[in-house]
Short mmCIF file of C-alpha atoms in Angstrom, two decimals:
data_model
loop_
_atom_site.label_atom_id
_atom_site.label_comp_id
_atom_site.label_asym_id
_atom_site.label_seq_id
_atom_site.Cartn_x
_atom_site.Cartn_y
_atom_site.Cartn_z
CA UNK P 1 0.00 0.00 0.00
CA UNK P 2 1.06 3.60 -0.65
CA UNK P 3 1.88 5.92 2.28
CA UNK P 4 2.77 9.61 2.05
CA UNK P 5 5.39 10.76 4.55
CA UNK P 6 6.15 14.30 5.73
CA UNK P 7 9.13 15.50 7.77
CA UNK P 8 9.28 18.83 9.58
CA UNK P 9 11.92 21.08 11.17
CA UNK P 10 15.09 19.27 12.33
CA UNK P 11 13.59 15.95 11.21
CA UNK P 12 13.52 17.31 7.67
CA UNK P 13 17.23 18.20 7.95
CA UNK P 14 18.06 14.76 9.36
CA UNK P 15 16.17 12.91 6.63
CA UNK P 16 17.42 15.25 3.92
CA UNK P 17 13.94 15.66 2.48
CA UNK P 18 10.54 17.23 3.26
CA UNK P 19 8.40 14.35 2.05
CA UNK P 20 8.41 11.06 0.24
CA UNK P 21 6.04 8.35 -0.90
CA UNK P 22 6.62 4.76 0.23
CA UNK P 23 5.15 1.40 -0.78
CA UNK P 24 4.89 -1.03 2.15
CA UNK P 25 2.95 -4.19 2.95
CA UNK P 26 -0.60 -4.16 4.35
CA UNK P 27 -1.01 -3.87 8.14
CA UNK P 28 2.35 -2.16 8.60
CA UNK P 29 2.62 0.05 11.68
CA UNK P 30 4.20 3.50 11.90
CA UNK P 31 7.27 1.79 13.40
CA UNK P 32 7.45 -0.54 10.39
CA UNK P 33 7.22 2.47 8.10
CA UNK P 34 10.12 4.16 9.91
CA UNK P 35 12.21 0.99 9.52
CA UNK P 36 11.45 0.97 5.80
CA UNK P 37 12.81 4.47 5.22
CA UNK P 38 15.89 4.52 7.45
CA UNK P 39 18.22 2.22 9.39
CA UNK P 40 18.60 4.84 12.16
CA UNK P 41 16.49 4.46 15.31
CA UNK P 42 13.65 6.95 15.69
CA UNK P 43 14.81 9.84 17.95
CA UNK P 44 13.30 9.41 21.41
CA UNK P 45 11.09 12.50 21.47
CA UNK P 46 9.78 12.19 17.89
CA UNK P 47 6.13 13.13 17.48
CA UNK P 48 3.96 11.18 15.06
CA UNK P 49 0.76 12.23 13.30
CA UNK P 50 -1.33 10.05 11.01
CA UNK P 51 -3.78 11.99 8.86
CA UNK P 52 -3.03 15.08 10.98
CA UNK P 53 -3.92 13.42 14.31
CA UNK P 54 -1.31 12.67 16.97
CA UNK P 55 -0.74 8.95 17.45
CA UNK P 56 1.91 6.40 18.53
CA UNK P 57 4.37 4.26 16.58
CA UNK P 58 2.11 1.20 17.12
CA UNK P 59 -0.61 2.79 14.98
CA UNK P 60 -1.48 0.43 12.08
CA UNK P 61 -1.59 2.18 8.72
CA UNK P 62 -4.07 2.09 5.87
CA UNK P 63 -3.67 2.66 2.11
CA UNK P 64 -3.30 6.38 1.38
CA UNK P 65 -2.49 7.48 4.93
CA UNK P 66 -0.40 10.62 5.45
CA UNK P 67 2.22 10.08 8.15
CA UNK P 68 4.24 12.94 9.65
CA UNK P 69 7.38 12.72 11.79
CA UNK P 70 8.57 15.78 13.68
CA UNK P 71 10.48 16.98 16.76
CA UNK P 72 8.79 18.55 19.84
CA UNK P 73 6.88 21.67 18.85
CA UNK P 74 8.08 25.19 19.70
CA UNK P 75 5.28 27.52 18.61
CA UNK P 76 3.55 30.42 20.31
CA UNK F 1 -14.55 31.15 16.40
CA UNK F 2 -11.76 31.77 13.98
CA UNK F 3 -8.18 30.50 13.57
CA UNK F 4 -5.84 32.26 11.16
CA UNK F 5 -2.39 30.96 10.19
CA UNK F 6 -0.65 33.83 8.50
CA UNK F 7 2.63 34.44 6.67
CA UNK F 8 3.28 38.16 7.11
CA UNK F 9 3.04 40.85 9.80
CA UNK F 10 -0.14 41.69 11.66
CA UNK F 11 -1.19 44.26 14.24
CA UNK F 12 -2.64 42.14 17.06
CA UNK F 13 -4.61 44.98 18.70
CA UNK F 14 -6.19 45.96 15.41
CA UNK F 15 -6.95 42.32 14.56
CA UNK F 16 -8.73 41.67 17.85
CA UNK F 17 -10.62 44.96 17.69
CA UNK F 18 -11.86 44.16 14.19
CA UNK F 19 -12.78 40.59 15.10
CA UNK F 20 -14.73 41.82 18.10
CA UNK F 21 -16.68 44.48 16.23
CA UNK F 22 -17.65 41.99 13.50
CA UNK F 23 -18.29 38.87 15.60
CA UNK F 24 -19.07 39.58 19.25
CA UNK F 25 -22.64 40.57 20.11
CA UNK F 26 -23.02 43.91 21.88
CA UNK F 27 -23.62 43.83 25.62
CA UNK F 28 -23.36 40.04 26.11
CA UNK F 29 -19.73 39.70 27.19
CA UNK F 30 -18.40 41.17 30.41
CA UNK F 31 -14.84 39.99 30.03
CA UNK F 32 -12.23 39.64 27.34
CA UNK F 33 -8.74 38.25 27.89
CA UNK F 34 -6.06 38.52 25.24
CA UNK F 35 -2.62 36.94 25.08
CA UNK F 36 -0.04 38.24 22.63
CA UNK F 37 3.27 36.48 22.16
CA UNK F 38 6.03 38.54 20.54
CA UNK F 39 9.51 37.78 19.31
CA UNK F 40 12.19 38.74 21.83
CA UNK F 41 15.64 39.69 20.60
CA UNK F 42 17.13 37.24 23.11
CA UNK F 43 16.34 33.64 24.12
CA UNK F 44 18.00 30.98 26.29
CA UNK F 45 21.35 32.76 26.50
CA UNK F 46 21.43 33.92 22.89
CA UNK F 47 21.19 37.70 23.14
CA UNK F 48 21.41 39.03 19.59
CA UNK F 49 18.64 37.27 17.73
CA UNK F 50 18.33 38.92 14.35
CA UNK F 51 15.54 36.90 12.79
CA UNK F 52 13.41 33.82 13.11
CA UNK F 53 11.67 31.41 10.77
CA UNK F 54 8.54 29.60 11.89
CA UNK F 55 7.78 26.28 10.20
CA UNK F 56 4.39 24.58 10.53
CA UNK F 57 2.35 21.65 9.25
CA UNK F 58 -0.25 23.18 6.91
CA UNK F 59 -3.64 21.62 7.54
CA UNK F 60 -2.83 19.91 10.82
CA UNK F 61 -1.93 23.19 12.55
CA UNK F 62 -5.30 24.78 11.78
CA UNK F 63 -7.21 21.60 12.62
CA UNK F 64 -5.39 21.19 15.92
CA UNK F 65 -5.93 24.78 17.10
CA UNK F 66 -9.58 24.78 16.04
CA UNK F 67 -10.22 21.69 18.14
CA UNK F 68 -8.47 23.22 21.15
CA UNK F 69 -10.60 26.36 20.85
CA UNK F 70 -13.76 24.24 20.66
CA UNK F 71 -12.66 22.35 23.77
CA UNK F 72 -12.09 25.64 25.59
CA UNK F 73 -15.49 27.02 24.53
CA UNK F 74 -17.22 23.90 25.82
CA UNK F 75 -15.22 23.55 29.00
CA UNK F 76 -15.50 27.15 30.26
CA UNK F 77 -18.77 28.42 28.84
CA UNK F 78 -16.83 30.94 26.79
CA UNK F 79 -18.67 32.99 24.14
CA UNK F 80 -15.99 33.08 21.46
CA UNK F 81 -12.28 32.62 20.73
CA UNK F 82 -10.01 34.08 18.07
CA UNK F 83 -6.46 32.96 17.26
CA UNK F 84 -3.90 34.37 14.84
CA UNK F 85 -0.49 32.67 14.50
CA UNK F 86 2.36 33.82 12.28
CA UNK F 87 4.46 31.45 10.16
CA UNK F 88 7.43 32.14 7.88
CA UNK F 89 9.99 34.88 8.51
CA UNK F 90 9.61 36.90 11.70
CA UNK F 91 11.61 39.90 12.97
CA UNK F 92 12.34 40.88 16.60
CA UNK F 93 9.38 42.61 18.27
CA UNK F 94 6.88 41.17 15.76
CA UNK F 95 3.72 39.67 17.20
CA UNK F 96 3.84 35.89 16.70
CA UNK F 97 0.57 34.78 18.24
CA UNK F 98 -2.70 36.30 19.40
CA UNK F 99 -5.26 34.42 21.51
CA UNK F 100 -8.43 36.36 22.38
CA UNK F 101 -11.35 35.01 24.40
CA UNK F 102 -14.70 36.58 25.31
CA UNK F 103 -16.97 35.43 28.15
CA UNK F 104 -19.58 36.71 30.56
CA UNK F 105 -17.26 36.61 33.55
CA UNK F 106 -13.54 37.08 33.93
CA UNK F 107 -12.47 33.79 35.52
CA UNK F 108 -13.59 31.75 32.51
CA UNK F 109 -11.90 34.12 30.07
CA UNK F 110 -8.56 33.89 31.91
CA UNK F 111 -8.73 30.10 32.23
CA UNK F 112 -9.76 29.51 28.62
CA UNK F 113 -7.17 31.90 27.16
CA UNK F 114 -4.38 30.30 29.19
CA UNK F 115 -5.57 26.81 28.25
CA UNK F 116 -5.47 27.66 24.54
CA UNK F 117 -2.02 29.28 24.57
CA UNK F 118 -0.56 26.50 26.73
CA UNK F 119 -1.84 23.82 24.37
CA UNK F 120 -0.66 25.84 21.43
CA UNK F 121 2.86 26.00 22.91
CA UNK F 122 2.99 22.29 23.76
CA UNK F 123 0.98 20.56 21.03
CA UNK F 124 0.35 22.69 17.92
CA UNK F 125 2.78 21.79 15.11
CA UNK F 126 5.01 24.88 14.84
CA UNK F 127 8.82 24.95 14.92
CA UNK F 128 11.03 27.97 15.46
CA UNK F 129 14.36 28.41 13.74
CA UNK F 130 16.41 31.27 15.21
CA UNK F 131 19.27 33.14 13.59
CA UNK F 132 22.04 35.30 15.03
CA UNK F 133 25.58 36.20 13.87
CA UNK F 134 26.81 32.68 14.64
CA UNK F 135 24.29 31.06 12.35
CA UNK F 136 20.92 29.33 12.62
CA UNK F 137 19.47 26.72 14.97
CA UNK F 138 16.17 24.97 15.50
CA UNK F 139 14.80 25.96 18.90
CA UNK F 140 14.42 22.93 21.16
CA UNK F 141 11.47 23.33 23.52
CA UNK F 142 10.11 26.39 25.30
CA UNK F 143 12.32 25.69 28.29
CA UNK F 144 12.14 29.00 30.13
CA UNK F 145 8.37 29.12 29.83
CA UNK F 146 8.05 25.55 31.11
CA UNK F 147 9.99 26.51 34.23
CA UNK F 148 7.95 29.69 34.61
CA UNK F 149 4.70 27.73 34.28
CA UNK F 150 5.77 25.25 36.92
CA UNK F 151 6.99 28.02 39.21
CA UNK F 152 3.69 29.84 38.83
CA UNK F 153 1.70 26.68 39.52
CA UNK F 154 3.73 26.05 42.66
CA UNK F 155 3.32 29.63 43.86
CA UNK F 156 -0.44 29.32 43.34
CA UNK F 157 -0.63 26.14 45.36
CA UNK F 158 1.52 27.60 48.13
CA UNK F 159 -0.47 30.84 48.47
CA UNK D 1 3.50 52.06 34.60
CA UNK D 2 0.41 54.18 34.18
CA UNK D 3 -3.04 54.30 35.78
CA UNK D 4 -5.76 56.39 34.15
CA UNK D 5 -9.15 57.09 35.75
CA UNK D 6 -11.32 58.46 33.02
CA UNK D 7 -14.80 59.95 32.65
CA UNK D 8 -15.80 59.24 29.04
CA UNK D 9 -15.54 56.47 26.47
CA UNK D 10 -12.27 54.87 25.37
CA UNK D 11 -11.23 52.25 22.84
CA UNK D 12 -9.31 49.71 24.92
CA UNK D 13 -7.46 48.11 21.96
CA UNK D 14 -6.33 51.49 20.69
CA UNK D 15 -5.32 52.59 24.20
CA UNK D 16 -3.16 49.52 24.81
CA UNK D 17 -1.62 49.68 21.34
CA UNK D 18 -0.68 53.34 21.85
CA UNK D 19 0.67 52.70 25.34
CA UNK D 20 2.80 49.82 24.07
CA UNK D 21 4.27 51.74 21.14
CA UNK D 22 5.20 54.66 23.40
CA UNK D 23 6.35 52.82 26.52
CA UNK D 24 7.42 49.24 25.91
CA UNK D 25 10.96 48.68 24.61
CA UNK D 26 11.16 46.77 21.32
CA UNK D 27 12.15 43.12 21.51
CA UNK D 28 12.31 42.79 25.33
CA UNK D 29 8.85 41.39 26.06
CA UNK D 30 7.73 37.99 24.87
CA UNK D 31 4.25 38.08 26.38
CA UNK D 32 1.44 40.52 26.87
CA UNK D 33 -1.82 39.72 28.64
CA UNK D 34 -4.77 42.08 28.51
CA UNK D 35 -8.03 42.00 30.43
CA UNK D 36 -10.96 44.13 29.29
CA UNK D 37 -14.11 44.36 31.36
CA UNK D 38 -17.20 45.61 29.52
CA UNK D 39 -20.71 46.53 30.58
CA UNK D 40 -23.18 43.73 29.98
CA UNK D 41 -26.82 44.59 29.35
CA UNK D 42 -27.80 42.06 32.02
CA UNK D 43 -26.55 41.33 35.58
CA UNK D 44 -27.73 39.15 38.47
CA UNK D 45 -31.19 38.52 37.05
CA UNK D 46 -31.73 42.05 35.77
CA UNK D 47 -31.86 41.64 32.00
CA UNK D 48 -32.56 45.06 30.56
CA UNK D 49 -29.83 47.27 31.96
CA UNK D 50 -30.04 50.58 30.16
CA UNK D 51 -27.22 52.51 31.82
CA UNK D 52 -24.77 52.57 34.67
CA UNK D 53 -23.05 55.18 36.78
CA UNK D 54 -19.65 54.46 38.31
CA UNK D 55 -18.74 56.39 41.45
CA UNK D 56 -15.19 56.47 42.81
CA UNK D 57 -13.00 58.07 45.47
CA UNK D 58 -10.80 60.56 43.57
CA UNK D 59 -7.23 60.33 44.80
CA UNK D 60 -7.54 57.08 46.72
CA UNK D 61 -8.60 55.11 43.64
CA UNK D 62 -5.49 56.10 41.65
CA UNK D 63 -3.20 55.61 44.66
CA UNK D 64 -4.64 52.18 45.41
CA UNK D 65 -4.35 50.87 41.83
CA UNK D 66 -0.84 52.27 41.42
CA UNK D 67 0.30 50.41 44.51
CA UNK D 68 -1.30 47.16 43.30
CA UNK D 69 0.48 47.49 39.95
CA UNK D 70 3.80 48.09 41.72
CA UNK D 71 3.20 45.00 43.85
CA UNK D 72 2.50 42.96 40.70
CA UNK D 73 5.62 44.27 38.96
CA UNK D 74 7.78 43.29 41.93
CA UNK D 75 6.13 39.96 42.62
CA UNK D 76 6.20 38.56 39.07
CA UNK D 77 9.16 40.23 37.43
CA UNK D 78 6.80 41.96 35.04
CA UNK D 79 8.15 44.65 32.70
CA UNK D 80 5.21 47.05 32.77
CA UNK D 81 1.52 47.45 33.57
CA UNK D 82 -1.14 49.81 32.22
CA UNK D 83 -4.62 50.33 33.67
CA UNK D 84 -7.53 52.43 32.42
CA UNK D 85 -10.78 52.54 34.43
CA UNK D 86 -13.92 54.42 33.51
CA UNK D 87 -15.98 56.46 35.97
CA UNK D 88 -19.21 58.42 35.47
CA UNK D 89 -21.96 57.40 33.05
CA UNK D 90 -21.47 54.16 31.15
CA UNK D 91 -23.61 52.56 28.42
CA UNK D 92 -24.06 48.82 27.68
CA UNK D 93 -21.15 47.35 25.70
CA UNK D 94 -18.78 50.15 26.80
CA UNK D 95 -15.37 49.10 28.03
CA UNK D 96 -15.17 49.78 31.78
CA UNK D 97 -11.67 48.61 32.61
CA UNK D 98 -8.46 47.69 30.81
CA UNK D 99 -5.53 45.93 32.52
CA UNK D 100 -2.51 45.25 30.31
CA UNK D 101 0.72 43.60 31.45
CA UNK D 102 3.99 42.93 29.60
CA UNK D 103 6.63 40.39 30.63
CA UNK D 104 9.34 38.17 29.20
CA UNK D 105 7.34 34.97 29.63
CA UNK D 106 3.66 34.21 29.54
CA UNK D 107 3.07 32.70 32.99
CA UNK D 108 4.08 35.91 34.78
CA UNK D 109 1.92 38.06 32.50
CA UNK D 110 -1.19 35.93 33.14
CA UNK D 111 -0.61 35.81 36.91
CA UNK D 112 0.11 39.53 37.23
CA UNK D 113 -2.83 40.61 35.05
CA UNK D 114 -5.23 38.41 37.01
CA UNK D 115 -3.80 39.64 40.32
CA UNK D 116 -4.36 43.28 39.34
CA UNK D 117 -7.93 42.84 38.07
CA UNK D 118 -8.90 40.70 41.07
CA UNK D 119 -7.60 43.30 43.51
CA UNK D 120 -9.26 46.02 41.49
CA UNK D 121 -12.61 44.21 41.74
CA UNK D 122 -12.28 43.54 45.48
CA UNK D 123 -10.40 46.53 46.87
CA UNK D 124 -10.27 49.57 44.57
CA UNK D 125 -12.85 52.19 45.60
CA UNK D 126 -15.40 52.10 42.76
CA UNK D 127 -19.17 51.66 43.09
CA UNK D 128 -21.61 50.75 40.35
CA UNK D 129 -25.14 52.11 40.16
CA UNK D 130 -27.28 50.31 37.59
CA UNK D 131 -30.48 51.56 35.98
CA UNK D 132 -33.27 49.75 34.16
CA UNK D 133 -36.98 50.49 33.62
CA UNK D 134 -37.77 49.79 37.28
CA UNK D 135 -35.31 52.42 38.52
CA UNK D 136 -31.81 52.56 39.89
CA UNK D 137 -29.88 50.51 42.45
CA UNK D 138 -26.38 50.39 43.85
CA UNK D 139 -24.80 47.08 42.88
CA UNK D 140 -23.90 45.02 45.94
CA UNK D 141 -20.79 42.94 45.32
CA UNK D 142 -19.55 41.14 42.21
CA UNK D 143 -21.37 37.98 43.25
CA UNK D 144 -21.37 36.01 40.03
CA UNK D 145 -17.69 36.63 39.48
CA UNK D 146 -16.88 35.54 43.03
CA UNK D 147 -18.61 32.24 42.41
CA UNK D 148 -16.89 31.88 39.04
CA UNK D 149 -13.49 32.58 40.64
CA UNK D 150 -14.05 29.98 43.31
CA UNK D 151 -15.33 27.47 40.79
CA UNK D 152 -12.30 28.06 38.58
CA UNK D 153 -9.93 27.67 41.54
CA UNK D 154 -11.59 24.40 42.51
CA UNK D 155 -11.48 23.10 38.95
CA UNK D 156 -7.78 23.92 38.83
CA UNK D 157 -7.05 22.06 42.03
CA UNK D 158 -9.10 19.07 40.89
CA UNK D 159 -7.46 18.78 37.46
CA UNK M 1 -9.30 68.58 66.32
CA UNK M 2 -10.79 68.97 62.84
CA UNK M 3 -11.57 65.86 60.77
CA UNK M 4 -12.87 65.81 57.18
CA UNK M 5 -15.34 63.03 56.43
CA UNK M 6 -16.35 61.62 53.02
CA UNK M 7 -19.21 59.25 52.23
CA UNK M 8 -19.54 57.25 49.02
CA UNK M 9 -22.22 55.31 47.12
CA UNK M 10 -25.05 53.94 49.30
CA UNK M 11 -23.33 55.37 52.39
CA UNK M 12 -23.78 58.84 50.90
CA UNK M 13 -27.50 58.16 50.42
CA UNK M 14 -27.82 56.85 53.98
CA UNK M 15 -26.03 59.83 55.51
CA UNK M 16 -27.78 62.28 53.21
CA UNK M 17 -24.50 64.02 52.38
CA UNK M 18 -21.24 63.51 50.50
CA UNK M 19 -18.94 65.05 53.09
CA UNK M 20 -18.76 67.03 56.28
CA UNK M 21 -16.24 68.51 58.67
CA UNK M 22 -16.35 67.51 62.33
CA UNK M 23 -14.62 68.80 65.46
CA UNK M 24 -13.82 66.04 67.95
CA UNK M 25 -11.50 65.57 70.91
CA UNK M 26 -7.87 64.50 70.57
CA UNK M 27 -7.12 60.76 70.38
CA UNK M 28 -10.57 59.92 69.08
CA UNK M 29 -10.79 56.73 67.04
CA UNK M 30 -12.70 56.21 63.79
CA UNK M 31 -15.42 54.50 65.87
CA UNK M 32 -15.63 57.60 68.10
CA UNK M 33 -15.95 59.77 64.99
CA UNK M 34 -18.82 57.60 63.70
CA UNK M 35 -20.57 57.94 67.05
CA UNK M 36 -20.18 61.72 66.84
CA UNK M 37 -21.96 62.01 63.50
CA UNK M 38 -24.81 59.48 63.87
CA UNK M 39 -26.67 57.44 66.46
CA UNK M 40 -27.05 54.52 64.01
CA UNK M 41 -24.63 51.61 64.29
CA UNK M 42 -22.03 51.37 61.52
CA UNK M 43 -23.28 48.87 58.87
CA UNK M 44 -21.39 45.59 59.29
CA UNK M 45 -19.52 45.57 55.96
CA UNK M 46 -18.54 49.27 56.00
CA UNK M 47 -15.07 49.98 54.67
CA UNK M 48 -12.96 52.69 56.27
CA UNK M 49 -10.07 54.68 54.82
CA UNK M 50 -8.00 57.26 56.66
CA UNK M 51 -5.98 59.54 54.39
CA UNK M 52 -6.81 57.19 51.50
CA UNK M 53 -5.46 54.04 53.16
CA UNK M 54 -7.72 51.20 54.31
CA UNK M 55 -7.84 50.85 58.08
CA UNK M 56 -10.08 49.65 60.92
CA UNK M 57 -12.48 51.47 63.25
CA UNK M 58 -9.90 51.29 66.07
CA UNK M 59 -7.57 53.60 64.09
CA UNK M 60 -6.74 56.68 66.24
CA UNK M 61 -7.13 59.95 64.37
CA UNK M 62 -4.94 63.01 64.05
CA UNK M 63 -5.74 66.67 63.36
CA UNK M 64 -6.56 67.20 59.70
CA UNK M 65 -7.16 63.52 58.83
CA UNK M 66 -9.51 62.68 55.99
CA UNK M 67 -11.78 59.77 56.90
CA UNK M 68 -13.94 57.95 54.35
CA UNK M 69 -16.82 55.54 54.97
CA UNK M 70 -18.12 53.40 52.14
CA UNK M 71 -19.83 50.09 51.27
CA UNK M 72 -18.01 47.10 49.65
CA UNK M 73 -16.53 48.10 46.31
CA UNK M 74 -17.99 46.97 42.97
CA UNK M 75 -15.58 48.19 40.32
CA UNK M 76 -14.00 46.51 37.31
#
C-alpha cells in the first residue's frame, strides 16, 4: 500500500527531504514504516501524526495514509 | 470562532478589535482576555537574535488549534475565541501569536485563554528556527516558559 | 507604569496599542496579557440594563491601583503594567476597565494581570449604580464573578 | 481637632451628604468619629479609609485627617 510521509523542522534536515512516498505491505505500523525508510532508530522524542492526528508508533496504517514525523513543537 | 495561520506581519490589537466588532454581540460579554506572544531579541542565553523562521504543518496546525478552541469554549462556557499565528519569517518585536477570548465573567476568560495558549505551545505543530551572527538553529522546547509555568503553579498552590 | 481614571468612552485596543508603542521597549517582552471588562446589558437577574453610573474616590482610587500594579511588577518580574478605568456614566457594551501587562514569559503576565484585576474588583474604591426600567440601584458585590473565581480555583485544584 | 469626612455610594444616600467637617476631641478613634456624626450603628460591611489608606475602626485619628466611609466596592 502507498503511504505519504512528511518531515518537519530538524527531522527534515536529518532525513534530507521534506516528504516522500513509500510502498509497504498491508497492516504495517508507523514503526514498520520508519524501519522501511531509514536504518537509524527513531529519535526518542519524535512526534507522530497520522492523517493530521497525533498517534503512537504502534498505529497500524491504511492505504493512502499521510504520516508525519517531527520533533517537539516550539510555537507560540 | 476563527483560527488564522498567516505568513506576514499583523497588528494584534487591530486584529482583535476588528474581530470583536464583527463577531461579538453587543452587551453580552463582560470579560475579554487577550494573550499576545512577541519575538524577543534574546532567548536561552542567545542575546542578539536577528531573525526567526517559523515552520508549521499546513492543515494539521489549523485543525489542531480549532479543536483546542472548541474544547475551551465547551469547558468554560466561553462565548468566542479568536487565534492568529504567524508562520514564515519573523523579525524581533513582531507579534507571533494572538489568543483572544470573550466570556460573561472574567475567571472563565482567563482560564480559557491560558488553556489555549498552553496547548498551542505544547501541542500545535510549529517549529522555530532562530538566527544570530553565529548562524541558525532549530529551537528545542520552550524551556524558560516551562519553568515559569511550573513556578507559577507552585506559587499558586503555596499561596 | 500608568493608571488612568477616566470619565468618558475609550477604545481599549487602541489605548493599549498606543501605550505599548510609546512605553514598551522593542524586543524585550515575549508576552502581553490584557483584560478588558465591559458593561453587559444584564446582571444578576436584571436583563434590561439601560445605563450605569460608576462612582469612585478621587485620589484614593489612583493611589490604590498604582500600589497594586507596583506589587504585581515586583512579585512577578513583570516589565510594565497599564490600567484604564472608567468612571461616570457608562452605556451597555462600553469598556469599563483595561488591565494590560507585559513580561518576558507568559506565565508571569497571566498571573500579574489576574492579580491586578482581582484586587481592582475587590479593593479599589469604585461603586456601580445600575439603571433599568424599574429604577436605579447600587450594585452590591460582584457575586457572580466571586462564584466563578471559586469554581475556577476548585477546577484547577481538581485537574 | 478637625476631621474631614467623606461618604460614598449607598453610604452617601444613607447619611444624606457627601462630606462634612467635624470637630472632635484628641485621640478619638474612627469608631468615636462615627458615634459623633450618627446614632445609628455602623453597617457591618462598611469599609474605612484614613488619608486614602484602608484601616479599621480602632484607628486613632490626628488633626486634619480625611476619613472615608463606604460600602463594599464593585468596580471593574
